[in-house]
Short mmCIF file of C-alpha atoms in Angstrom, two decimals:
data_model
loop_
_atom_site.label_atom_id
_atom_site.label_comp_id
_atom_site.label_asym_id
_atom_site.label_seq_id
_atom_site.Cartn_x
_atom_site.Cartn_y
_atom_site.Cartn_z
CA MET A 1 156.90 107.79 99.15
CA GLY A 2 156.44 108.13 102.92
CA ALA A 3 153.65 106.53 104.90
CA ALA A 4 150.32 108.36 104.87
CA LYS A 5 149.62 110.56 107.87
CA THR A 6 146.98 109.44 110.38
CA PRO A 7 143.92 111.71 110.32
CA VAL A 8 142.92 112.97 113.78
CA LEU A 9 139.54 114.65 114.30
CA TRP A 10 139.35 116.39 117.69
CA THR A 11 136.03 117.68 119.03
CA THR A 12 136.38 120.39 121.66
CA GLY A 13 134.27 123.14 123.17
CA ALA A 14 132.87 124.31 126.48
CA PRO A 15 131.27 121.74 128.82
CA GLY A 16 127.82 120.84 127.54
CA THR A 17 128.48 121.53 123.86
CA GLY A 18 128.51 117.80 123.10
CA LYS A 19 132.17 117.09 122.40
CA SER A 20 132.32 113.69 124.14
CA THR A 21 128.89 112.57 122.90
CA THR A 22 129.82 113.53 119.36
CA ALA A 23 133.24 111.85 119.45
CA TRP A 24 131.83 108.64 120.90
CA GLY A 25 129.10 108.68 118.27
CA LEU A 26 131.73 109.04 115.54
CA TYR A 27 133.75 106.18 116.98
CA THR A 28 130.67 103.95 117.10
CA ARG A 29 129.58 104.91 113.59
CA LEU A 30 133.04 104.33 112.12
CA THR A 31 133.31 100.97 113.86
CA GLN A 32 129.94 99.89 112.48
CA ALA A 33 131.07 100.95 109.01
CA GLY A 34 134.06 98.61 109.27
CA GLY A 35 136.68 101.30 109.67
CA SER A 36 139.89 101.08 111.64
CA VAL A 37 139.33 103.70 114.34
CA ALA A 38 140.52 104.67 117.80
CA TYR A 39 138.83 106.97 120.31
CA VAL A 40 140.81 108.96 122.87
CA ASP A 41 139.28 111.01 125.69
CA ILE A 42 141.94 113.64 126.38
CA ASP A 43 140.88 113.86 130.04
CA GLN A 44 142.03 110.25 130.50
CA LEU A 45 145.58 111.34 129.60
CA GLY A 46 145.93 113.94 132.36
CA LEU A 47 144.92 112.09 135.53
CA ILE A 48 147.93 113.04 137.63
CA GLY A 49 148.13 115.14 140.74
CA PRO A 50 148.39 116.94 143.00
CA PRO A 51 148.96 120.38 141.44
CA PRO A 52 151.05 121.71 139.84
CA GLY A 53 151.47 118.35 138.10
CA GLY A 54 147.74 118.11 137.52
CA GLY A 55 146.90 121.81 137.78
CA ASP A 56 148.13 124.53 135.43
CA ALA A 57 150.39 122.00 133.71
CA ALA A 58 147.47 119.67 132.90
CA HIS A 59 147.08 120.81 129.28
CA ALA A 60 150.78 120.22 128.58
CA ILE A 61 150.71 116.78 130.20
CA LYS A 62 147.65 115.76 128.18
CA ALA A 63 149.15 117.03 124.93
CA ALA A 64 152.43 115.20 125.53
CA ASN A 65 150.62 111.97 126.37
CA LEU A 66 148.39 112.34 123.32
CA LEU A 67 151.47 112.53 121.09
CA ARG A 68 152.76 109.31 122.70
CA VAL A 69 149.39 107.62 122.15
CA LEU A 70 149.23 108.75 118.52
CA GLU A 71 152.65 107.23 117.95
CA VAL A 72 151.34 103.88 119.22
CA LEU A 73 148.25 104.24 117.00
CA ARG A 74 150.19 104.66 113.76
CA GLY A 75 148.43 102.62 111.09
CA THR A 76 144.94 103.35 112.43
CA ALA A 77 142.81 104.80 109.62
CA GLN A 78 141.07 107.42 111.81
CA VAL A 79 141.64 108.69 115.33
CA VAL A 80 138.86 110.58 117.13
CA VAL A 81 139.74 112.72 120.15
CA SER A 82 137.46 114.63 122.51
CA GLY A 83 138.11 117.09 125.30
CA VAL A 84 139.09 120.61 126.24
CA VAL A 85 142.17 122.31 124.85
CA ASP A 86 144.42 125.08 126.09
CA PRO A 87 142.96 128.24 124.46
CA ALA A 88 146.44 129.76 124.39
CA ARG A 89 147.96 126.74 122.60
CA PRO A 90 145.10 124.75 121.09
CA TYR A 91 147.07 122.77 118.53
CA ILE A 92 149.45 119.85 118.70
CA GLU A 93 151.88 119.11 115.91
CA GLY A 94 153.56 115.97 114.69
CA PRO A 95 154.98 114.63 111.45
CA ASP A 96 152.79 111.52 111.35
CA PHE A 97 149.25 112.89 111.70
CA ASP A 98 146.90 115.52 110.30
CA LEU A 99 144.79 117.29 112.93
CA THR A 100 141.31 118.70 112.35
CA LEU A 101 140.12 120.64 115.41
CA ILE A 102 136.35 121.13 115.59
CA ARG A 103 135.11 123.65 118.18
CA LEU A 104 131.48 122.83 118.98
CA THR A 105 129.29 125.76 119.99
CA CYS A 106 125.65 126.47 120.78
CA ASP A 107 123.67 129.46 121.99
CA ARG A 108 123.67 130.22 125.72
CA ASP A 109 120.08 129.13 126.39
CA GLU A 110 120.73 125.72 124.89
CA LEU A 111 124.11 125.46 126.59
CA ARG A 112 122.41 126.12 129.93
CA SER A 113 119.78 123.47 129.20
CA ARG A 114 122.33 120.84 128.17
CA PHE A 115 124.59 121.56 131.13
CA LEU A 116 121.81 121.31 133.71
CA GLY A 117 120.23 118.36 131.88
CA ARG A 118 123.26 116.19 132.50
CA GLY A 119 123.08 116.84 136.25
CA SER A 120 125.66 119.63 136.55
CA PRO A 121 125.00 122.22 139.31
CA ALA A 122 123.37 125.57 138.52
CA ALA A 123 126.01 127.25 140.69
CA ALA A 124 128.60 126.36 138.03
CA LEU A 125 126.79 128.22 135.23
CA PRO A 126 128.81 131.48 135.56
CA ASP A 127 132.06 129.52 135.19
CA LEU A 128 130.60 127.61 132.24
CA PHE A 129 129.66 130.79 130.40
CA ALA A 130 133.09 132.27 131.16
CA VAL A 131 134.75 129.26 129.51
CA ALA A 132 132.39 129.49 126.52
CA ASP A 133 133.19 133.20 126.13
CA LEU A 134 136.92 132.49 126.34
CA TYR A 135 136.67 129.84 123.64
CA ASP A 136 134.61 132.15 121.42
CA ARG A 137 137.13 134.99 121.79
CA ALA A 138 140.08 132.71 121.08
CA GLY A 139 138.37 131.50 117.91
CA PHE A 140 140.62 128.48 117.46
CA GLY A 141 139.78 125.54 115.26
CA GLU A 142 136.78 125.23 113.00
CA ALA A 143 133.59 126.44 114.70
CA MET A 144 130.50 124.23 114.34
CA ASP A 145 127.21 125.58 115.69
CA THR A 146 125.12 122.71 117.09
CA THR A 147 122.20 124.82 118.34
CA GLY A 148 118.99 122.87 117.78
CA GLN A 149 120.83 119.77 116.57
CA ARG A 150 120.28 116.29 117.91
CA PRO A 151 123.54 114.46 118.75
CA GLU A 152 123.09 112.08 115.80
CA GLN A 153 122.83 115.06 113.44
CA THR A 154 126.17 116.42 114.65
CA VAL A 155 127.71 112.97 114.25
CA GLU A 156 126.31 112.68 110.73
CA ALA A 157 127.75 116.05 109.75
CA LEU A 158 131.24 115.06 110.91
CA PHE A 159 131.15 111.42 109.81
CA HIS A 160 131.75 112.49 106.23
CA ARG A 161 134.93 114.26 107.37
CA CYS A 162 136.39 110.97 108.60
CA VAL A 163 138.28 108.18 106.84
CA VAL A 164 136.57 104.79 106.67
CA ASP A 165 139.31 102.29 105.87
CA ALA A 166 140.76 99.03 107.15
CA GLY A 167 143.97 100.76 108.21
CA THR A 168 147.41 99.18 108.35
CA VAL A 169 148.20 96.41 110.80
CA ARG A 170 151.59 97.06 112.38
CA ARG A 171 153.63 95.00 114.78
CA PRO A 172 153.59 96.63 118.22
CA ASP A 173 156.86 97.99 119.52
CA PRO A 174 158.50 95.98 122.32
CA VAL A 175 157.43 97.12 125.78
CA ARG A 176 160.21 97.81 128.28
CA PRO A 177 159.18 97.17 131.91
CA LEU A 178 158.81 100.37 133.92
CA PRO A 179 159.18 100.81 137.69
CA GLY A 180 156.33 101.54 140.10
CA PRO A 181 154.98 101.20 142.68
CA VAL A 182 151.84 100.17 140.78
CA THR A 183 148.52 99.07 142.30
CA VAL A 184 146.03 97.37 139.96
CA VAL A 185 142.37 97.23 141.01
CA THR A 186 140.37 94.46 139.33
CA GLY A 187 136.90 92.98 139.67
CA PRO A 188 133.68 92.13 137.83
CA THR A 189 131.33 94.62 136.17
CA ALA A 190 129.73 97.13 138.58
CA VAL A 191 131.63 95.93 141.65
CA GLY A 192 132.82 99.52 142.19
CA LYS A 193 136.42 99.44 140.94
CA SER A 194 136.53 102.92 139.43
CA THR A 195 134.63 104.57 142.28
CA ALA A 196 136.89 103.11 144.96
CA ALA A 197 140.13 103.64 143.04
CA PHE A 198 139.36 107.25 142.14
CA SER A 199 138.39 108.01 145.74
CA ALA A 200 141.71 106.55 146.90
CA LEU A 201 143.48 108.63 144.26
CA ARG A 202 141.92 111.87 145.53
CA ASP A 203 142.90 111.01 149.10
CA LEU A 204 146.50 110.44 148.01
CA TRP A 205 146.49 113.77 146.16
CA GLU A 206 145.25 115.50 149.32
CA ARG A 207 148.24 114.00 151.14
CA GLY A 208 150.52 115.56 148.54
CA MET A 209 151.56 112.28 146.94
CA PRO A 210 152.31 112.49 143.19
CA VAL A 211 150.07 109.72 141.87
CA ALA A 212 148.67 108.97 138.41
CA TYR A 213 145.61 106.98 137.39
CA VAL A 214 144.72 104.87 134.35
CA ASP A 215 141.40 103.19 133.61
CA LEU A 216 142.32 100.46 131.11
CA ALA A 217 138.76 100.35 129.78
CA GLN A 218 139.12 103.98 128.73
CA LEU A 219 142.31 103.16 126.80
CA GLY A 220 140.65 100.23 125.08
CA PHE A 221 138.71 101.97 122.29
CA THR A 222 141.11 100.86 119.58
CA GLN A 223 142.36 97.85 117.69
CA SER A 224 145.90 98.54 118.92
CA PRO A 225 147.36 96.52 121.81
CA ASP A 226 146.70 98.30 125.07
CA PRO A 227 149.98 97.17 126.73
CA ALA A 228 151.76 99.60 124.41
CA LEU A 229 149.21 102.32 125.19
CA LEU A 230 149.50 101.68 128.92
CA SER A 231 153.28 101.83 128.72
CA ALA A 232 153.20 105.08 126.74
CA VAL A 233 150.85 106.83 129.17
CA TRP A 234 152.75 105.65 132.26
CA ARG A 235 156.02 106.89 130.74
CA GLY A 236 154.33 110.25 130.21
CA TYR A 237 153.11 110.40 133.78
CA ARG A 238 156.55 109.45 135.10
CA ASP A 239 158.09 112.24 133.02
CA ALA A 240 155.54 114.62 134.57
CA GLY A 241 156.62 113.63 138.08
CA ALA A 242 154.34 110.75 139.10
CA LYS A 243 155.87 108.38 141.66
CA ARG A 244 152.98 105.93 141.95
CA LEU A 245 150.30 104.55 139.60
CA ILE A 246 146.79 103.20 140.18
CA VAL A 247 145.35 101.12 137.33
CA VAL A 248 141.72 100.01 137.07
CA ALA A 249 140.97 96.93 134.94
CA ARG A 250 138.27 94.29 134.87
CA GLU A 251 141.05 91.73 134.56
CA PHE A 252 144.80 92.28 134.54
CA ARG A 253 146.16 90.04 131.83
CA PRO A 254 149.73 88.73 131.45
CA GLU A 255 150.47 91.13 128.60
CA HIS A 256 149.66 94.04 130.93
CA ARG A 257 152.03 92.76 133.61
CA GLN A 258 154.97 93.04 131.21
CA VAL A 259 154.61 96.83 131.31
CA PHE A 260 155.80 97.00 134.93
CA ASP A 261 158.68 95.62 136.99
CA ALA A 262 156.21 94.59 139.69
CA VAL A 263 152.56 95.17 140.55
CA ALA A 264 150.24 94.65 143.50
CA VAL A 265 146.78 93.47 142.43
CA VAL A 266 143.74 94.14 144.63
CA HIS A 267 140.69 92.23 143.44
CA LEU A 268 137.27 93.54 144.49
CA ASP A 269 134.62 90.87 144.95
CA ALA A 270 130.95 90.98 146.02
CA ASP A 271 128.09 88.56 146.45
CA ASP A 272 125.32 88.19 143.89
CA THR A 273 122.85 90.42 145.74
CA THR A 274 125.35 93.27 146.10
CA LEU A 275 126.38 93.11 142.43
CA THR A 276 122.75 93.18 141.31
CA GLU A 277 122.05 96.21 143.51
CA ARG A 278 125.13 98.03 142.19
CA VAL A 279 124.13 97.41 138.59
CA ALA A 280 120.76 99.06 139.36
CA ARG A 281 122.45 102.03 141.05
CA ARG A 282 124.80 102.47 138.09
CA ALA A 283 121.82 102.46 135.74
CA GLU A 284 120.21 105.20 137.84
CA GLY A 285 123.27 107.44 137.39
CA GLU A 286 125.09 106.96 140.67
CA SER A 287 128.59 106.75 139.19
CA ALA A 288 130.51 109.07 136.86
CA LEU A 289 129.53 108.86 133.19
CA LEU A 290 132.34 107.42 131.07
CA ALA A 291 132.58 106.63 127.38
CA GLY A 292 130.94 103.35 126.47
CA ASP A 293 128.88 103.16 129.67
CA GLU A 294 126.27 100.49 128.94
CA LEU A 295 124.27 101.04 132.12
CA ARG A 296 123.50 104.75 132.46
CA GLY A 297 119.74 105.01 131.85
CA ALA A 298 119.48 101.37 130.73
CA PRO A 299 115.99 99.78 130.81
CA PRO A 300 115.23 96.87 133.19
CA GLY A 301 115.90 94.19 130.57
CA VAL A 302 119.42 95.47 129.95
CA ARG A 303 120.06 95.81 133.67
CA ASP A 304 119.05 92.19 134.22
CA ARG A 305 121.41 90.96 131.49
CA VAL A 306 124.33 93.02 132.81
CA ALA A 307 123.65 91.85 136.38
CA ALA A 308 123.64 88.21 135.26
CA ARG A 309 126.91 88.78 133.42
CA ALA A 310 128.48 90.47 136.47
CA VAL A 311 127.49 87.54 138.70
CA ALA A 312 128.98 85.07 136.20
CA GLU A 313 132.18 87.13 135.93
CA ALA A 314 132.54 87.22 139.70
CA ALA A 315 132.16 83.45 139.95
CA ARG A 316 134.73 82.84 137.23
CA MET A 317 137.19 85.33 138.71
CA ARG A 318 136.72 83.82 142.17
CA ALA A 319 137.74 80.43 140.81
CA SER A 320 140.70 81.74 138.81
CA GLY A 321 142.85 82.65 141.82
CA GLY A 322 146.18 84.23 140.98
CA ASP A 323 148.68 86.50 142.69
CA ARG A 324 146.36 89.07 144.27
CA VAL A 325 144.71 90.30 147.45
CA VAL A 326 140.92 89.81 147.49
CA LEU A 327 138.75 92.53 149.07
CA ASP A 328 135.19 91.35 149.72
CA THR A 329 132.93 94.41 149.32
CA SER A 330 129.59 92.65 149.88
CA GLY A 331 127.12 95.00 151.54
CA GLN A 332 129.61 97.88 151.73
CA GLU A 333 128.93 101.49 150.89
CA PRO A 334 131.36 103.08 148.38
CA ALA A 335 133.16 105.03 151.12
CA GLU A 336 133.87 101.83 153.06
CA THR A 337 135.34 100.12 150.02
CA ALA A 338 137.42 103.19 149.15
CA ALA A 339 138.84 103.36 152.69
CA ALA A 340 139.77 99.68 152.66
CA LEU A 341 141.42 100.03 149.25
CA LEU A 342 143.34 103.14 150.32
CA ALA A 343 144.79 101.24 153.28
CA MET A 344 146.05 98.56 150.89
CA VAL A 345 147.55 101.09 148.47
CA VAL A 346 149.61 102.92 151.08
CA GLN A 347 150.66 99.95 153.26
#
């Protein structure tokens, strides 16, 4: 008898329907129940540009990378995926997994309220409704109306569709070093790694340079070893035409280094006052919202604990040394840090 297929539950839908919130809630609930589970945000598998590599071809790149990731995740009892799909080709196929595609919907008044409530601009509403209409006409997947539902109710409804099991521990495949150039941006919590690195990425795209981007924290929602995941995604980006990679990681461990022939590490540092201020700004919603964000909307007590942790991390990382270039960002605005990082990436 062959090995059991990995169940994959994918929540999709127009922006504002709750696909990411629902998927993250499922991941959290399954983890708390003791299940072997991985969460994949499909948008994190298509961060390559400039177009056409990251434009019309984005859906195909994401789908191909997802198949690579699912191969690494064999043995996981349940995989949860969130993100938009190509309405013309909404399904992916593979011999080792069973896909359940859930298309979340809600009425237009509620969709408007949710979209604006998360800070999205009113000027984007016509495009939002056009996407929602397109998804409704295509009719792919299994429609689930979430009108009037609280996020936890949607999670509860789908939790019973998931597998809660310990999974199968499997030995990771050997990782073959891949060429670069690769720039890794490290630093303590809230120092501004993602903001600076993504700004540098956009500047490189504007210059027409084919560059890809990986946030290791966003590949870490799994019990599988992320060196294998990092290797799989970088191979996918290289196949799609990327010539350079930017990686964001709190710390770049030895097992990550084995993925690449050579890397340049830029470590962002900041003094205690700056880190504390940046934690507060993150809590107030200054940065992009990512899965697992512990700071967005956090009360003062949580902010204080995270700030203390960030200060301790910075001190430990300062003392650790290593083969890296240190960029002191104390007192800098995000644009200043991004410009300094960009100069290091392209030198």
